[in-house]
């Protein structure tokens, strides 16, 4: 068995394609994607590429949004993004390979050291393959070169982070790996503009903070503002320190600050700022208000005039 056995499996399958092709993997690198397209010799082939673009993952170097450029040059390719994608599947007409290998050099054995991977042939008619294809059709968001550019720009901002804290690779269990995140920007109204790639004149330090928040939020691409706000709010209420607001409808800022201090091992000043930021985010994304009751409290319900 050759060292690039997995790649030979994929390349052989793609070379046999006459019509329908699908490349489905969370991580796809540009050079391997180029090789995969070259292996598909049928000019009439309709190629569907399904992947996910996370700013954290792109910054970590495991995925290249620049595959959008190759897709546009090829002319046969449509790219869809599925935020929660973990499946790896390669399809040509009525055959497919399913298993563990992403479309990267290490996974396919095109570079050493290589990963230990597995791909097994299955019929496209298999119920689980069909279930996956249907879900991709329902959930996939079209990828564009403009979105690819935005993802890359944000990833480069993360790579410039001096302490490296933003470069956390999110793969299988993102909630477990992002528990230490706290809102950094004091102005949550900036988040959606940057998320959608809108023009702005923010200074680099402010922009970097917003991008770090977006990266750790890990919100799916392509959401409208209402859906975006709902996703951010779910992340906020998923923070253990904010749980009291959900159960009791109120949360002492003093208690919140103390919980942050105990959880993160940060300084009192850092805990105070984090608590204040959380309060600003909750005010912006939900119907809460901050009221003076001895120590300040965050309370659910609209703020009265």
PDB file of N, CA and C in Angstrom, residues 161-196:
ATOM      1  N   UNK A 161      -2.604  38.450  16.896  1.00  0.00           N
ATOM      2  CA  UNK A 161      -2.825  38.556  18.335  1.00  0.00           C
ATOM      3  C   UNK A 161      -1.558  38.146  19.079  1.00  0.00           C
ATOM      4  N   UNK A 162      -1.021  39.040  19.877  1.00  0.00           N
ATOM      5  CA  UNK A 162       0.298  38.819  20.475  1.00  0.00           C
ATOM      6  C   UNK A 162       0.343  37.638  21.431  1.00  0.00           C
ATOM      7  N   UNK A 163      -0.692  37.449  22.234  1.00  0.00           N
ATOM      8  CA  UNK A 163      -0.618  36.378  23.223  1.00  0.00           C
ATOM      9  C   UNK A 163      -1.106  35.040  22.679  1.00  0.00           C
ATOM     10  N   UNK A 164      -1.628  35.032  21.446  1.00  0.00           N
ATOM     11  CA  UNK A 164      -2.024  33.787  20.810  1.00  0.00           C
ATOM     12  C   UNK A 164      -3.292  33.171  21.358  1.00  0.00           C
ATOM     13  N   UNK A 165      -3.992  33.870  22.245  1.00  0.00           N
ATOM     14  CA  UNK A 165      -5.142  33.263  22.902  1.00  0.00           C
ATOM     15  C   UNK A 165      -6.292  32.998  21.948  1.00  0.00           C
ATOM     16  N   UNK A 166      -6.363  33.722  20.835  1.00  0.00           N
ATOM     17  CA  UNK A 166      -7.470  33.537  19.910  1.00  0.00           C
ATOM     18  C   UNK A 166      -7.296  32.317  19.023  1.00  0.00           C
ATOM     19  N   UNK A 167      -6.079  31.815  18.916  1.00  0.00           N
ATOM     20  CA  UNK A 167      -5.820  30.737  17.982  1.00  0.00           C
ATOM     21  C   UNK A 167      -6.135  29.383  18.613  1.00  0.00           C
ATOM     22  N   UNK A 168      -7.405  29.162  18.876  1.00  0.00           N
ATOM     23  CA  UNK A 168      -7.881  27.899  19.406  1.00  0.00           C
ATOM     24  C   UNK A 168      -8.549  27.153  18.270  1.00  0.00           C
ATOM     25  N   UNK A 169      -8.077  25.961  17.960  1.00  0.00           N
ATOM     26  CA  UNK A 169      -8.654  25.189  16.871  1.00  0.00           C
ATOM     27  C   UNK A 169      -9.954  24.550  17.335  1.00  0.00           C
ATOM     28  N   UNK A 170     -11.060  24.925  16.718  1.00  0.00           N
ATOM     29  CA  UNK A 170     -12.360  24.382  17.069  1.00  0.00           C
ATOM     30  C   UNK A 170     -12.679  23.277  16.078  1.00  0.00           C
ATOM     31  N   UNK A 171     -12.797  22.048  16.559  1.00  0.00           N
ATOM     32  CA  UNK A 171     -13.042  20.930  15.646  1.00  0.00           C
ATOM     33  C   UNK A 171     -14.332  20.205  15.988  1.00  0.00           C
ATOM     34  N   UNK A 172     -14.342  19.444  17.060  1.00  0.00           N
ATOM     35  CA  UNK A 172     -15.502  18.610  17.322  1.00  0.00           C
ATOM     36  C   UNK A 172     -16.438  19.132  18.387  1.00  0.00           C
ATOM     37  N   UNK A 173     -15.894  19.675  19.453  1.00  0.00           N
ATOM     38  CA  UNK A 173     -16.702  20.097  20.586  1.00  0.00           C
ATOM     39  C   UNK A 173     -16.401  21.554  20.903  1.00  0.00           C
ATOM     40  N   UNK A 174     -16.884  22.500  20.070  1.00  0.00           N
ATOM     41  CA  UNK A 174     -16.501  23.895  20.225  1.00  0.00           C
ATOM     42  C   UNK A 174     -16.904  24.503  21.553  1.00  0.00           C
ATOM     43  N   UNK A 175     -18.076  24.129  22.093  1.00  0.00           N
ATOM     44  CA  UNK A 175     -18.513  24.733  23.340  1.00  0.00           C
ATOM     45  C   UNK A 175     -17.563  24.410  24.482  1.00  0.00           C
ATOM     46  N   UNK A 176     -16.974  23.208  24.460  1.00  0.00           N
ATOM     47  CA  UNK A 176     -16.047  22.835  25.511  1.00  0.00           C
ATOM     48  C   UNK A 176     -14.721  23.574  25.380  1.00  0.00           C
ATOM     49  N   UNK A 177     -14.393  24.015  24.153  1.00  0.00           N
ATOM     50  CA  UNK A 177     -13.108  24.643  23.931  1.00  0.00           C
ATOM     51  C   UNK A 177     -13.168  26.169  23.998  1.00  0.00           C
ATOM     52  N   UNK A 178     -14.368  26.730  24.145  1.00  0.00           N
ATOM     53  CA  UNK A 178     -14.480  28.181  24.150  1.00  0.00           C
ATOM     54  C   UNK A 178     -15.035  28.710  25.474  1.00  0.00           C
ATOM     55  N   UNK A 179     -14.994  27.888  26.530  1.00  0.00           N
ATOM     56  CA  UNK A 179     -15.638  28.281  27.768  1.00  0.00           C
ATOM     57  C   UNK A 179     -14.979  29.488  28.411  1.00  0.00           C
ATOM     58  N   UNK A 180     -13.710  29.770  28.127  1.00  0.00           N
ATOM     59  CA  UNK A 180     -13.030  30.878  28.777  1.00  0.00           C
ATOM     60  C   UNK A 180     -13.255  32.205  28.068  1.00  0.00           C
ATOM     61  N   UNK A 181     -13.988  32.196  26.953  1.00  0.00           N
ATOM     62  CA  UNK A 181     -14.227  33.447  26.233  1.00  0.00           C
ATOM     63  C   UNK A 181     -15.113  34.386  27.034  1.00  0.00           C
ATOM     64  N   UNK A 182     -14.771  35.672  26.999  1.00  0.00           N
ATOM     65  CA  UNK A 182     -15.600  36.734  27.565  1.00  0.00           C
ATOM     66  C   UNK A 182     -15.680  37.862  26.540  1.00  0.00           C
ATOM     67  N   UNK A 183     -16.833  38.535  26.416  1.00  0.00           N
ATOM     68  CA  UNK A 183     -16.940  39.625  25.443  1.00  0.00           C
ATOM     69  C   UNK A 183     -15.836  40.657  25.633  1.00  0.00           C
ATOM     70  N   UNK A 184     -15.189  41.002  24.533  1.00  0.00           N
ATOM     71  CA  UNK A 184     -14.077  41.939  24.585  1.00  0.00           C
ATOM     72  C   UNK A 184     -14.494  43.363  24.220  1.00  0.00           C
ATOM     73  N   UNK A 185     -15.300  43.490  23.164  1.00  0.00           N
ATOM     74  CA  UNK A 185     -15.699  44.815  22.726  1.00  0.00           C
ATOM     75  C   UNK A 185     -16.790  45.370  23.636  1.00  0.00           C
ATOM     76  N   UNK A 186     -16.730  46.655  23.913  1.00  0.00           N
ATOM     77  CA  UNK A 186     -17.727  47.315  24.751  1.00  0.00           C
ATOM     78  C   UNK A 186     -18.929  47.764  23.919  1.00  0.00           C
ATOM     79  N   UNK A 187     -18.837  47.704  22.595  1.00  0.00           N
ATOM     80  CA  UNK A 187     -19.902  48.182  21.704  1.00  0.00           C
ATOM     81  C   UNK A 187     -20.410  47.035  20.841  1.00  0.00           C
ATOM     82  N   UNK A 188     -21.350  46.233  21.347  1.00  0.00           N
ATOM     83  CA  UNK A 188     -21.817  45.063  20.589  1.00  0.00           C
ATOM     84  C   UNK A 188     -22.524  45.407  19.286  1.00  0.00           C
ATOM     85  N   UNK A 189     -22.930  46.677  19.114  1.00  0.00           N
ATOM     86  CA  UNK A 189     -23.561  47.067  17.857  1.00  0.00           C
ATOM     87  C   UNK A 189     -22.598  46.956  16.671  1.00  0.00           C
ATOM     88  N   UNK A 190     -21.292  46.853  16.949  1.00  0.00           N
ATOM     89  CA  UNK A 190     -20.315  46.730  15.869  1.00  0.00           C
ATOM     90  C   UNK A 190     -20.251  45.312  15.295  1.00  0.00           C
ATOM     91  N   UNK A 191     -20.724  44.332  16.043  1.00  0.00           N
ATOM     92  CA  UNK A 191     -20.503  42.940  15.680  1.00  0.00           C
ATOM     93  C   UNK A 191     -21.123  42.578  14.337  1.00  0.00           C
ATOM     94  N   UNK A 192     -22.385  42.914  14.135  1.00  0.00           N
ATOM     95  CA  UNK A 192     -23.069  42.459  12.930  1.00  0.00           C
ATOM     96  C   UNK A 192     -22.477  43.113  11.681  1.00  0.00           C
ATOM     97  N   UNK A 193     -22.074  44.360  11.787  1.00  0.00           N
ATOM     98  CA  UNK A 193     -21.483  45.046  10.638  1.00  0.00           C
ATOM     99  C   UNK A 193     -20.221  44.323  10.172  1.00  0.00           C
ATOM    100  N   UNK A 194     -19.361  43.973  11.112  1.00  0.00           N
ATOM    101  CA  UNK A 194     -18.126  43.280  10.747  1.00  0.00           C
ATOM    102  C   UNK A 194     -18.440  41.860  10.276  1.00  0.00           C
ATOM    103  N   UNK A 195     -19.382  41.196  10.941  1.00  0.00           N
ATOM    104  CA  UNK A 195     -19.803  39.848  10.544  1.00  0.00           C
ATOM    105  C   UNK A 195     -20.250  39.818   9.083  1.00  0.00           C
ATOM    106  N   UNK A 196     -20.963  40.859   8.642  1.00  0.00           N
ATOM    107  CA  UNK A 196     -21.469  40.910   7.271  1.00  0.00           C
ATOM    108  C   UNK A 196     -20.474  41.543   6.303  1.00  0.00           C
TER     109      UNK A 196
END
